[in-house]
XYZ file of N, CA and C in Angstrom:
795
model
N -24.180 -18.514 11.966
C -24.356 -18.289 10.518
C -23.120 -17.588 9.982
N -22.524 -18.098 8.912
C -21.318 -17.525 8.342
C -21.680 -16.415 7.370
N -20.997 -15.262 7.481
C -21.262 -14.135 6.594
C -20.622 -14.372 5.238
N -21.256 -13.840 4.191
C -20.691 -13.915 2.849
C -19.799 -12.726 2.546
N -19.688 -11.795 3.491
C -18.830 -10.634 3.292
C -17.371 -11.066 3.232
N -16.605 -10.473 2.317
C -15.176 -10.694 2.311
C -14.549 -9.954 3.481
N -13.810 -10.672 4.304
C -13.228 -10.088 5.517
C -11.827 -9.552 5.220
N -11.610 -8.273 5.525
C -10.311 -7.640 5.296
C -9.774 -7.102 6.617
N -8.619 -7.581 7.018
C -7.907 -7.008 8.162
C -6.922 -5.985 7.626
N -7.044 -4.756 8.106
C -6.187 -3.661 7.662
C -5.195 -3.343 8.767
N -3.911 -3.396 8.440
C -2.850 -3.060 9.391
C -2.177 -1.801 8.874
N -2.469 -0.660 9.499
C -2.029 0.620 8.949
C -2.191 1.721 9.993
N -1.821 2.933 9.610
C -1.921 4.082 10.494
C -3.258 4.791 10.365
N -3.613 5.525 11.414
C -4.857 6.286 11.437
C -4.625 7.699 10.900
N -5.562 8.191 10.093
C -5.533 9.558 9.566
C -6.713 10.322 10.164
N -6.406 11.262 11.056
C -7.480 11.999 11.726
C -8.345 12.779 10.755
N -7.800 13.134 9.587
C -8.578 13.858 8.588
C -9.514 12.970 7.793
N -9.369 11.667 7.913
C -10.299 10.736 7.294
C -10.082 10.456 5.824
N -9.067 11.061 5.225
C -8.892 10.897 3.782
C -8.020 9.733 3.383
N -7.128 9.318 4.281
C -6.184 8.249 3.974
C -6.143 7.285 5.156
N -5.177 6.368 5.119
C -4.963 5.479 6.242
C -6.169 4.612 6.564
N -6.234 4.214 7.841
C -7.283 3.316 8.308
C -8.680 3.796 7.923
N -8.897 5.096 8.035
C -10.235 5.621 7.764
C -10.619 5.415 6.298
N -9.701 5.733 5.384
C -9.975 5.511 3.958
C -10.126 4.028 3.667
N -9.313 3.214 4.330
C -9.367 1.767 4.114
C -10.736 1.207 4.476
N -11.230 1.575 5.655
C -12.539 1.080 6.099
C -13.630 1.509 5.117
N -13.578 2.778 4.690
C -14.596 3.273 3.766
C -14.564 2.501 2.453
N -13.366 2.281 1.915
C -13.241 1.604 0.618
C -13.727 0.168 0.696
N -13.311 -0.549 1.725
C -13.731 -1.946 1.868
C -15.245 -2.024 2.012
N -15.819 -1.138 2.815
C -17.269 -1.136 3.014
C -18.002 -0.794 1.723
N -17.501 0.201 1.006
C -18.154 0.638 -0.230
C -18.152 -0.444 -1.295
N -17.201 -1.371 -1.208
C -17.109 -2.439 -2.199
C -17.604 -3.779 -1.656
N -18.394 -3.729 -0.604
C -19.105 -4.915 -0.165
C -18.342 -5.842 0.747
N -17.263 -5.346 1.364
C -16.497 -6.179 2.273
C -16.722 -5.805 3.726
N -16.082 -6.570 4.605
C -16.124 -6.290 6.042
C -14.716 -5.914 6.492
N -14.555 -4.715 7.059
C -13.245 -4.196 7.440
C -13.019 -4.317 8.940
N -11.862 -4.859 9.312
C -11.375 -4.848 10.688
C -9.970 -4.252 10.663
N -9.474 -3.809 11.834
C -8.232 -3.048 11.810
C -7.272 -3.407 12.932
N -5.997 -3.184 12.638
C -4.944 -3.150 13.646
C -4.145 -1.880 13.367
N -4.277 -0.898 14.228
C -3.688 0.427 13.997
C -2.225 0.429 14.441
N -1.349 0.886 13.545
C 0.089 0.927 13.821
C 0.545 2.254 14.414
N -0.161 3.327 14.082
C 0.225 4.657 14.559
C -0.970 5.584 14.459
N -0.981 6.595 15.306
C -1.986 7.649 15.231
C -1.316 8.898 14.677
N -1.859 9.422 13.588
C -1.289 10.640 13.018
C -2.207 11.826 13.304
N -1.590 12.984 13.425
C -2.298 14.260 13.519
C -2.260 14.827 12.109
N -3.393 14.801 11.426
C -3.358 15.000 9.980
C -4.641 15.640 9.484
N -4.503 16.486 8.456
C -5.651 17.017 7.726
C -5.230 17.195 6.274
N -6.003 17.941 5.505
C -5.668 18.075 4.081
C -4.408 18.907 3.860
N -3.990 19.635 4.890
C -2.800 20.493 4.761
C -1.506 19.759 5.071
N -1.602 18.556 5.650
C -0.386 17.805 5.899
C -0.452 16.979 7.170
N 0.668 16.306 7.436
C 0.829 15.497 8.645
C 1.548 16.357 9.681
N 0.907 16.551 10.831
C 1.441 17.446 11.845
C 2.004 16.701 13.048
N 1.890 15.380 13.049
C 2.449 14.575 14.125
C 2.179 13.108 13.869
N 3.121 12.255 14.289
C 2.961 10.812 14.157
C 3.302 10.177 15.502
N 2.384 9.371 16.015
C 2.575 8.743 17.322
C 2.443 7.227 17.171
N 3.572 6.517 17.076
C 3.525 5.060 16.891
C 2.929 4.364 18.109
N 2.260 3.254 17.863
C 1.723 2.426 18.940
C 2.719 1.307 19.272
N 2.690 0.798 20.499
C 3.629 -0.260 20.896
C 3.443 -1.529 20.051
N 4.552 -2.221 19.819
C 4.519 -3.421 18.988
C 3.528 -4.458 19.522
N 3.538 -4.665 20.825
C 2.650 -5.680 21.395
C 1.181 -5.313 21.213
N 0.881 -4.011 21.225
C -0.496 -3.571 21.022
C -0.916 -3.770 19.570
N -0.014 -3.498 18.632
C -0.301 -3.738 17.216
C -0.619 -5.209 16.997
N 0.253 -6.070 17.537
C 0.038 -7.506 17.350
C -1.233 -7.982 18.046
N -1.516 -7.443 19.235
C -2.712 -7.858 19.970
C -3.983 -7.523 19.194
N -4.001 -6.367 18.536
C -5.164 -6.007 17.721
C -5.354 -7.009 16.587
N -4.270 -7.291 15.885
C -4.348 -8.218 14.754
C -4.754 -9.612 15.217
N -4.164 -10.044 16.327
C -4.456 -11.385 16.825
C -5.904 -11.505 17.269
N -6.438 -10.451 17.909
C -7.832 -10.468 18.343
C -8.763 -10.656 17.160
N -8.441 -10.005 16.049
C -9.273 -10.139 14.843
C -9.113 -11.524 14.221
N -7.866 -11.930 14.005
C -7.621 -13.191 13.307
C -8.134 -14.398 14.081
N -8.015 -14.356 15.400
C -8.420 -15.499 16.211
C -9.925 -15.639 16.345
N -10.659 -14.567 16.082
C -12.111 -14.599 16.253
C -12.832 -14.429 14.920
N -12.668 -13.283 14.294
C -13.392 -12.964 13.058
C -12.742 -13.633 11.848
N -11.413 -13.657 11.846
C -10.693 -14.201 10.706
C -10.537 -13.169 9.604
N -9.808 -13.522 8.555
C -9.590 -12.616 7.426
C -9.415 -13.407 6.148
N -10.054 -12.931 5.087
C -9.844 -13.490 3.753
C -8.699 -12.773 3.056
N -8.473 -11.516 3.426
C -7.359 -10.739 2.899
C -6.835 -9.831 4.006
N -5.552 -9.579 3.966
C -4.924 -8.627 4.885
C -4.281 -7.541 4.037
N -4.581 -6.286 4.377
C -3.974 -5.151 3.681
C -3.059 -4.422 4.643
N -1.817 -4.188 4.244
C -0.902 -3.409 5.079
C -0.640 -2.060 4.435
N -0.575 -1.040 5.286
C -0.291 0.308 4.824
C 0.904 0.880 5.566
N 0.709 2.006 6.229
C 1.790 2.659 6.960
C 2.264 1.769 8.108
N 3.544 1.383 8.062
C 4.120 0.571 9.129
C 5.064 1.395 9.995
N 5.898 2.224 9.400
C 6.568 3.283 10.147
C 7.949 2.991 10.692
N 8.334 1.718 10.853
C 9.667 1.421 11.391
C 10.041 -0.006 11.044
N 11.331 -0.294 11.139
C 11.813 -1.653 10.894
C 11.165 -2.630 11.857
N 11.049 -2.227 13.113
C 10.484 -3.119 14.127
C 9.028 -3.480 13.823
N 8.257 -2.521 13.347
C 6.864 -2.801 13.008
C 6.801 -3.710 11.779
N 7.645 -3.447 10.789
C 7.689 -4.316 9.606
C 7.974 -5.749 10.022
N 8.947 -5.938 10.902
C 9.296 -7.282 11.361
C 8.134 -7.955 12.078
N 7.439 -7.200 12.933
C 6.330 -7.772 13.686
C 5.165 -8.117 12.751
N 4.882 -7.228 11.806
C 3.774 -7.481 10.887
C 4.083 -8.678 9.988
N 5.319 -8.806 9.544
C 5.696 -9.976 8.739
C 5.447 -11.256 9.517
N 5.756 -11.238 10.802
C 5.517 -12.418 11.640
C 4.026 -12.704 11.773
N 3.217 -11.653 11.861
C 1.758 -11.831 11.924
C 1.247 -12.460 10.628
N 1.737 -11.986 9.490
C 1.299 -12.522 8.204
C 1.587 -14.014 8.093
N 2.678 -14.441 8.693
C 3.050 -15.856 8.617
C 2.116 -16.770 9.411
N 1.276 -16.188 10.240
C 0.326 -17.004 11.022
C -1.036 -17.105 10.339
N -1.188 -16.494 9.160
C -2.473 -16.470 8.467
C -2.300 -16.953 7.036
N -3.349 -17.585 6.512
C -3.332 -17.991 5.107
C -4.105 -17.009 4.231
N -4.393 -15.830 4.754
C -5.118 -14.815 3.993
C -4.251 -14.277 2.859
N -4.904 -13.858 1.784
C -4.210 -13.139 0.721
C -3.725 -11.806 1.279
N -2.603 -11.315 0.772
C -1.996 -10.117 1.349
C -1.780 -9.040 0.296
N -2.334 -7.854 0.537
C -2.089 -6.681 -0.309
C -1.164 -5.750 0.465
N 0.030 -5.526 -0.061
C 1.032 -4.707 0.611
C 1.151 -3.367 -0.112
N 0.751 -2.300 0.568
C 0.933 -0.938 0.059
C 2.148 -0.361 0.779
N 3.294 -0.239 0.101
C 4.535 0.171 0.779
C 4.586 1.675 1.029
N 3.750 2.134 1.947
C 3.606 3.574 2.211
C 4.921 4.155 2.729
N 5.396 5.188 2.063
C 6.677 5.803 2.451
C 6.564 7.302 2.717
N 5.731 7.992 1.923
C 5.629 9.446 2.035
C 4.168 9.841 1.928
N 3.703 10.746 2.801
C 2.333 11.253 2.726
C 2.185 12.184 1.534
N 0.934 12.421 1.149
C 0.662 13.249 -0.023
C 1.331 14.620 0.080
N 1.395 15.179 1.275
C 2.001 16.492 1.453
C 3.508 16.474 1.559
N 4.124 15.295 1.509
C 5.571 15.191 1.528
C 6.174 14.713 2.832
N 5.357 14.483 3.876
C 5.880 14.046 5.165
C 6.326 12.586 5.079
N 7.580 12.280 5.481
C 8.038 10.888 5.428
C 7.317 10.021 6.447
N 6.883 8.831 6.011
C 6.150 7.907 6.878
C 6.898 6.595 7.075
N 8.066 6.465 6.450
C 8.897 5.276 6.614
C 10.354 5.704 6.538
N 11.137 5.525 7.613
C 12.543 5.918 7.583
C 13.335 5.081 6.579
N 14.432 5.643 6.078
C 15.223 4.971 5.057
C 15.684 3.591 5.506
N 16.026 3.467 6.790
C 16.553 2.189 7.261
C 15.493 1.085 7.265
N 14.220 1.474 7.208
C 13.148 0.471 7.197
C 12.819 -0.010 5.788
N 13.306 0.694 4.771
C 13.005 0.300 3.392
C 13.569 -1.087 3.096
N 14.752 -1.384 3.610
C 15.339 -2.697 3.384
C 14.492 -3.793 4.028
N 13.909 -3.496 5.176
C 13.026 -4.470 5.820
C 11.795 -4.735 4.965
N 11.259 -3.697 4.334
C 10.128 -3.885 3.425
C 10.550 -4.766 2.254
N 11.753 -4.514 1.725
C 12.244 -5.326 0.600
C 12.321 -6.808 0.973
N 12.911 -7.086 2.111
C 13.213 -8.481 2.444
C 12.056 -9.214 3.125
N 11.181 -8.477 3.811
C 10.143 -9.125 4.602
C 8.737 -8.971 4.029
N 8.420 -7.825 3.455
C 7.047 -7.599 2.998
C 6.846 -8.004 1.540
N 7.786 -7.673 0.676
C 7.612 -7.987 -0.744
C 7.413 -9.486 -0.977
N 8.227 -10.361 -0.375
C 8.014 -11.793 -0.622
C 6.694 -12.326 -0.064
N 6.057 -11.595 0.811
C 4.794 -12.026 1.407
C 3.581 -11.419 0.710
N 3.807 -10.659 -0.355
C 2.727 -9.916 -1.011
C 2.059 -10.741 -2.101
N 0.766 -10.990 -1.933
C -0.037 -11.494 -3.047
C -0.113 -10.419 -4.117
N -0.241 -9.161 -3.662
C -0.241 -7.998 -4.550
C 0.505 -6.876 -3.862
N 1.478 -6.290 -4.564
C 2.243 -5.139 -4.085
C 1.790 -3.927 -4.889
N 1.543 -2.778 -4.217
C 0.943 -1.632 -4.914
C 1.768 -0.343 -4.760
N 3.002 -0.300 -5.235
C 3.796 0.927 -5.092
C 3.452 1.970 -6.152
N 3.571 3.259 -5.764
C 3.563 4.304 -6.779
C 4.974 4.416 -7.352
N 5.181 5.329 -8.289
C 6.480 5.405 -8.963
C 7.631 5.713 -8.002
N 7.516 6.719 -7.115
C 8.620 6.971 -6.182
C 8.901 5.785 -5.260
N 7.859 5.099 -4.819
C 8.056 3.931 -3.955
C 8.727 2.799 -4.719
N 8.325 2.620 -5.975
C 8.952 1.588 -6.806
C 10.432 1.903 -7.021
N 10.748 3.171 -7.210
C 12.156 3.569 -7.362
C 12.944 3.271 -6.100
N 12.358 3.595 -4.939
C 13.051 3.363 -3.669
C 13.274 1.878 -3.423
N 12.325 1.047 -3.834
C 12.427 -0.385 -3.593
C 13.363 -1.090 -4.562
N 13.456 -0.569 -5.786
C 14.222 -1.262 -6.818
C 15.534 -0.589 -7.197
N 15.642 0.719 -6.969
C 16.808 1.452 -7.440
C 16.731 1.817 -8.910
N 15.605 1.497 -9.555
C 15.402 1.811 -10.967
C 14.693 3.156 -11.116
N 14.852 3.782 -12.277
C 14.123 5.007 -12.590
C 12.759 4.645 -13.152
N 11.716 5.241 -12.573
C 10.357 4.972 -13.026
C 9.748 6.296 -13.470
N 10.010 6.659 -14.739
C 9.569 7.949 -15.258
C 8.657 7.804 -16.463
N 8.414 6.571 -16.896
C 7.541 6.326 -18.041
C 7.013 4.900 -17.950
N 6.223 4.521 -18.952
C 5.589 3.204 -18.933
C 6.628 2.081 -18.933
N 7.681 2.250 -19.708
C 8.718 1.220 -19.721
C 9.369 1.081 -18.353
N 9.568 2.210 -17.673
C 10.123 2.164 -16.328
C 9.192 1.445 -15.363
N 7.884 1.677 -15.507
C 6.919 0.962 -14.670
C 7.016 -0.542 -14.910
N 7.108 -0.916 -16.174
C 7.210 -2.345 -16.510
C 8.470 -2.966 -15.916
N 9.589 -2.286 -16.081
C 10.855 -2.818 -15.565
C 10.802 -2.973 -14.052
N 10.249 -1.960 -13.382
C 10.150 -2.032 -11.921
C 9.230 -3.175 -11.498
N 8.139 -3.354 -12.209
C 7.221 -4.435 -11.884
C 7.888 -5.794 -12.015
N 8.621 -6.003 -13.098
C 9.321 -7.271 -13.298
C 10.384 -7.480 -12.217
N 11.063 -6.399 -11.850
C 12.092 -6.471 -10.814
C 11.475 -6.897 -9.482
N 10.326 -6.321 -9.153
C 9.670 -6.631 -7.884
C 9.098 -8.046 -7.880
N 8.664 -8.532 -9.042
C 8.292 -9.944 -9.134
C 9.501 -10.815 -8.806
N 10.644 -10.412 -9.311
C 11.865 -11.151 -9.036
C 12.265 -11.129 -7.572
N 11.791 -10.116 -6.835
C 12.076 -10.015 -5.403
C 11.090 -10.835 -4.573
N 10.114 -11.444 -5.236
C 9.232 -12.358 -4.513
C 7.766 -12.018 -4.488
N 7.373 -10.812 -4.950
C 5.945 -10.481 -4.982
C 5.233 -11.383 -5.984
N 4.009 -11.789 -5.658
C 3.236 -12.639 -6.572
C 2.672 -11.827 -7.739
N 2.365 -10.567 -7.491
C 1.872 -9.651 -8.518
C 2.178 -8.231 -8.050
N 2.332 -7.319 -9.009
C 2.696 -5.940 -8.688
C 1.838 -4.984 -9.508
N 1.234 -4.012 -8.829
C 0.503 -2.938 -9.493
C 1.331 -1.671 -9.354
N 1.998 -1.275 -10.439
C 2.814 -0.057 -10.431
C 1.922 1.109 -10.828
N 1.636 1.983 -9.866
C 0.716 3.091 -10.117
C 1.416 4.224 -10.865
N 0.659 4.876 -11.749
C 1.260 5.867 -12.621
C 0.901 7.303 -12.344
N 0.307 7.578 -11.196
C -0.100 8.953 -10.913
C 1.042 9.944 -10.883
N 2.249 9.495 -10.509
C 3.419 10.373 -10.451
C 4.180 10.416 -11.768
N 3.768 9.607 -12.742
C 4.447 9.559 -14.038
C 3.840 10.623 -14.946
N 4.654 11.499 -15.558
C 4.116 12.578 -16.398
C 3.307 12.045 -17.572
N 2.320 12.839 -17.974
C 1.509 12.477 -19.130
C 0.078 12.932 -18.970
N -0.640 13.052 -20.093
C -2.029 13.478 -20.058
C -2.940 12.379 -19.515
N -2.505 11.136 -19.632
C -3.265 10.023 -19.086
C -2.485 9.403 -17.931
N -3.214 8.717 -17.074
C -2.607 7.964 -15.979
C -2.701 6.482 -16.329
N -1.558 5.810 -16.294
C -1.521 4.388 -16.618
C -0.972 3.627 -15.419
N -1.774 2.711 -14.887
C -1.302 1.775 -13.874
C -1.018 0.446 -14.576
N 0.046 -0.213 -14.163
C 0.455 -1.454 -14.819
C 0.406 -2.592 -13.802
N -0.444 -3.569 -14.066
C -0.495 -4.777 -13.254
C 0.415 -5.812 -13.901
N 1.460 -6.204 -13.185
C 2.443 -7.152 -13.705
C 2.333 -8.446 -12.910
N 2.149 -9.548 -13.630
C 2.083 -10.868 -13.003
C 3.013 -11.806 -13.769
N 3.282 -12.987 -13.226
C 4.100 -13.942 -13.974
C 3.474 -14.346 -15.311
N 2.170 -14.115 -15.482
C 1.477 -14.500 -16.709
C 1.357 -13.377 -17.720
N 1.870 -12.191 -17.391
C 1.776 -11.069 -18.317
C 1.380 -9.788 -17.612
N 0.901 -8.825 -18.365
C 0.562 -7.526 -17.791
C -0.824 -7.071 -18.233
N -1.402 -6.187 -17.412
C -2.670 -5.543 -17.717
C -2.481 -4.047 -17.523
N -2.887 -3.258 -18.508
C -2.797 -1.801 -18.410
C -4.161 -1.232 -18.054
N -4.168 -0.313 -17.087
C -5.387 0.395 -16.707
C -5.127 1.874 -16.940
N -5.842 2.457 -17.903
C -5.527 3.802 -18.363
C -6.754 4.695 -18.336
N -6.555 5.937 -17.886
C -7.637 6.898 -17.873
C -7.104 8.315 -17.964
N -7.970 9.240 -18.321
C -7.579 10.641 -18.402
C -7.176 11.168 -17.026
N -6.131 11.958 -16.982
C -5.692 12.562 -15.731
C -6.683 13.658 -15.319
N -7.169 13.585 -14.112
C -8.112 14.580 -13.601
C -7.321 15.738 -12.987
N -7.622 16.954 -13.426
C -6.929 18.138 -12.908
C -7.557 18.529 -11.578
N -7.000 18.018 -10.480
C -7.572 18.259 -9.160
C -6.497 18.143 -8.099
N -6.683 18.884 -6.990
C -5.786 18.727 -5.842
C -6.367 17.737 -4.837
N -7.539 17.216 -5.115
C -8.226 16.346 -4.160
C -7.925 14.872 -4.457
N -6.711 14.478 -4.118
C -6.263 13.102 -4.367
C -5.638 12.476 -3.120
N -5.937 13.049 -1.964
C -5.373 12.516 -0.718
C -5.930 11.122 -0.446
N -5.034 10.174 -0.216
C -5.473 8.839 0.143
C -5.750 7.909 -1.021
N -5.372 8.302 -2.238
C -5.662 7.443 -3.390
C -4.948 6.095 -3.278
N -3.699 6.097 -2.796
C -2.957 4.849 -2.690
C -3.557 3.902 -1.666
N -3.882 4.434 -0.495
C -4.526 3.619 0.546
C -5.845 3.061 0.033
N -6.621 3.918 -0.605
C -7.942 3.534 -1.078
C -7.862 2.443 -2.132
N -6.940 2.596 -3.085
C -6.807 1.607 -4.153
C -6.384 0.246 -3.599
N -5.409 0.240 -2.708
C -4.935 -1.027 -2.142
C -6.045 -1.725 -1.359
N -6.794 -0.961 -0.576
C -7.886 -1.565 0.195
C -9.021 -2.032 -0.704
N -9.262 -1.297 -1.775
C -10.284 -1.727 -2.728
C -9.876 -3.038 -3.394
N -8.603 -3.170 -3.711
C -8.104 -4.430 -4.261
C -8.281 -5.563 -3.252
N -7.965 -5.279 -1.995
C -8.101 -6.293 -0.951
C -9.557 -6.711 -0.782
N -10.468 -5.757 -0.900
C -11.889 -6.080 -0.776
C -12.331 -7.038 -1.870
N -11.872 -6.793 -3.087
C -12.226 -7.677 -4.191
C -11.649 -9.068 -4.026
N -10.390 -9.141 -3.630
C -9.765 -10.443 -3.414
C -10.465 -11.193 -2.282
N -10.845 -10.471 -1.232
C -11.525 -11.101 -0.099
C -12.883 -11.654 -0.502
N -13.495 -11.031 -1.489
C -14.802 -11.495 -1.969
C -14.677 -12.632 -2.978
N -13.455 -13.031 -3.286
C -13.248 -14.157 -4.179
C -13.053 -13.811 -5.636
N -12.921 -12.510 -5.960
C -12.663 -12.127 -7.343
C -11.251 -12.554 -7.751
N -11.052 -12.790 -9.030
C -9.700 -13.033 -9.514
C -8.878 -11.767 -9.368
N -7.561 -11.907 -9.405
C -6.686 -10.745 -9.224
C -6.989 -9.663 -10.248
N -7.068 -10.038 -11.519
C -7.274 -9.043 -12.568
C -8.614 -8.325 -12.411
N -9.649 -9.066 -12.068
C -10.975 -8.454 -11.895
C -11.004 -7.574 -10.645
N -10.384 -8.038 -9.561
C -10.346 -7.250 -8.328
C -9.628 -5.928 -8.551
N -8.505 -5.970 -9.269
C -7.738 -4.744 -9.527
C -8.516 -3.807 -10.450
N -9.147 -4.349 -11.475
C -9.911 -3.509 -12.400
C -11.090 -2.847 -11.687
N -11.796 -3.607 -10.848
C -12.907 -3.029 -10.086
C -12.417 -1.930 -9.150
N -11.306 -2.194 -8.468
C -10.747 -1.204 -7.550
C -10.312 0.050 -8.291
N -9.691 -0.137 -9.429
C -9.206 0.998 -10.233
C -10.375 1.874 -10.668
N -11.446 1.262 -11.161
C -12.615 2.024 -11.598
C -13.278 2.740 -10.420
N -13.320 2.073 -9.272
C -13.898 2.679 -8.070
C -13.121 3.936 -7.664
N -11.787 3.857 -7.645
C -10.976 5.006 -7.240
C -11.068 6.135 -8.263
N -11.072 5.796 -9.535
C -11.167 6.832 -10.567
C -12.450 7.649 -10.397
N -13.557 6.969 -10.132
C -14.820 7.677 -9.935
C -14.822 8.446 -8.617
N -14.179 7.885 -7.586
C -14.100 8.579 -6.299
C -13.302 9.875 -6.421
N -12.289 9.878 -7.284
C -11.529 11.106 -7.535
C -12.414 12.120 -8.254
N -13.118 11.673 -9.275
C -13.978 12.590 -10.038
C -15.066 13.208 -9.162
N -15.533 12.446 -8.171
C -16.614 12.924 -7.302
C -16.103 13.558 -6.007
N -14.811 13.810 -5.884
C -14.238 14.350 -4.646
C -15.037 15.557 -4.155
N -15.356 15.591 -2.858
C -16.252 16.638 -2.344
C -15.621 18.016 -2.187
N -14.309 18.133 -2.378
C -13.676 19.449 -2.298
C -13.462 19.955 -0.893
N -13.245 19.068 0.050
C -13.079 19.463 1.445
C -11.643 19.904 1.731
N -11.503 20.874 2.629
C -10.199 21.289 3.109
C -9.483 22.245 2.177
N -8.400 22.822 2.711
C -7.639 23.813 1.953
C -6.418 23.255 1.265
N -6.187 21.938 1.374
C -5.006 21.329 0.764
C -5.380 20.173 -0.134
N -4.688 19.046 0.067
C -4.980 17.838 -0.704
C -6.209 17.167 -0.084
N -7.345 17.367 -0.715
C -8.603 16.912 -0.146
C -8.871 15.438 -0.385
N -9.848 14.865 0.344
C -10.169 13.448 0.239
C -11.019 13.129 -0.976
N -11.127 11.838 -1.263
C -11.987 11.331 -2.319
C -13.415 11.161 -1.789
N -14.315 10.828 -2.691
C -15.674 10.463 -2.286
C -15.727 8.943 -2.190
N -15.341 8.418 -1.032
C -15.279 6.970 -0.866
C -16.651 6.304 -0.937
N -17.685 7.037 -0.578
C -18.993 6.424 -0.465
C -19.885 6.535 -1.687
N -19.317 6.869 -2.833
C -20.166 7.109 -3.999
C -20.941 5.860 -4.428
N -20.391 4.687 -4.192
C -21.085 3.465 -4.592
C -22.361 3.248 -3.797
N -22.428 3.819 -2.610
C -23.597 3.647 -1.757
C -24.731 4.587 -2.126
N -24.437 5.564 -2.974
C -25.450 6.569 -3.364
C -25.796 6.538 -4.833
N -25.140 5.682 -5.607
C -25.348 5.722 -7.058
C -26.748 5.266 -7.441
């Protein structure tokens, strides 16, 4: 019997604190009615106070995890997060080429506490290998700046960066506005057919750990379930906004969201 669940393969790093990475991805996909499977790229020693260690997994093990999932369970969407090195980017790009799944690429570069998660030399690999393979690319403002060389300090900057990244081969780009100053947060979805603005009041909270991972996985869950791009992104955006508002207040630093609020509403 074939399941109606949208299948999402997540290729990303593990967060021992549960707020970001693979753990946040699984929670988000599950909360939005999808089925999550994983290929872990690295194990991090992490909590709300920061990243205290990163231990990459061997390339062959990363690929073996992905292949085990794709060859048996399959995937309607693949979400990539923390890759960590040029070599991992290259291997993951090769894995993507063996699947016809939609691809959500979250170009993770820096953890919420400031710890670098992608060396500078790997950024070019993301530009040339991951962006052209992205059904949807989901950079925040600093990541968009690193990928494009443009300044992203306002809405016009977000638009310019989005158009630039479309020109680099992404099918669609969601430029997140959490790092852009202002009383409201505006995310800009840029596609070849135009743009969609998603705007909401900025929540005054330190509990925003894992918002990028969560949003990208929520988008992947919607796409895997067959939603259109615009509807999948809007659903994911609303889900994350409410998860931020309901954050449980855990830890002494950047705390996690309430990923499971949809299951209790």
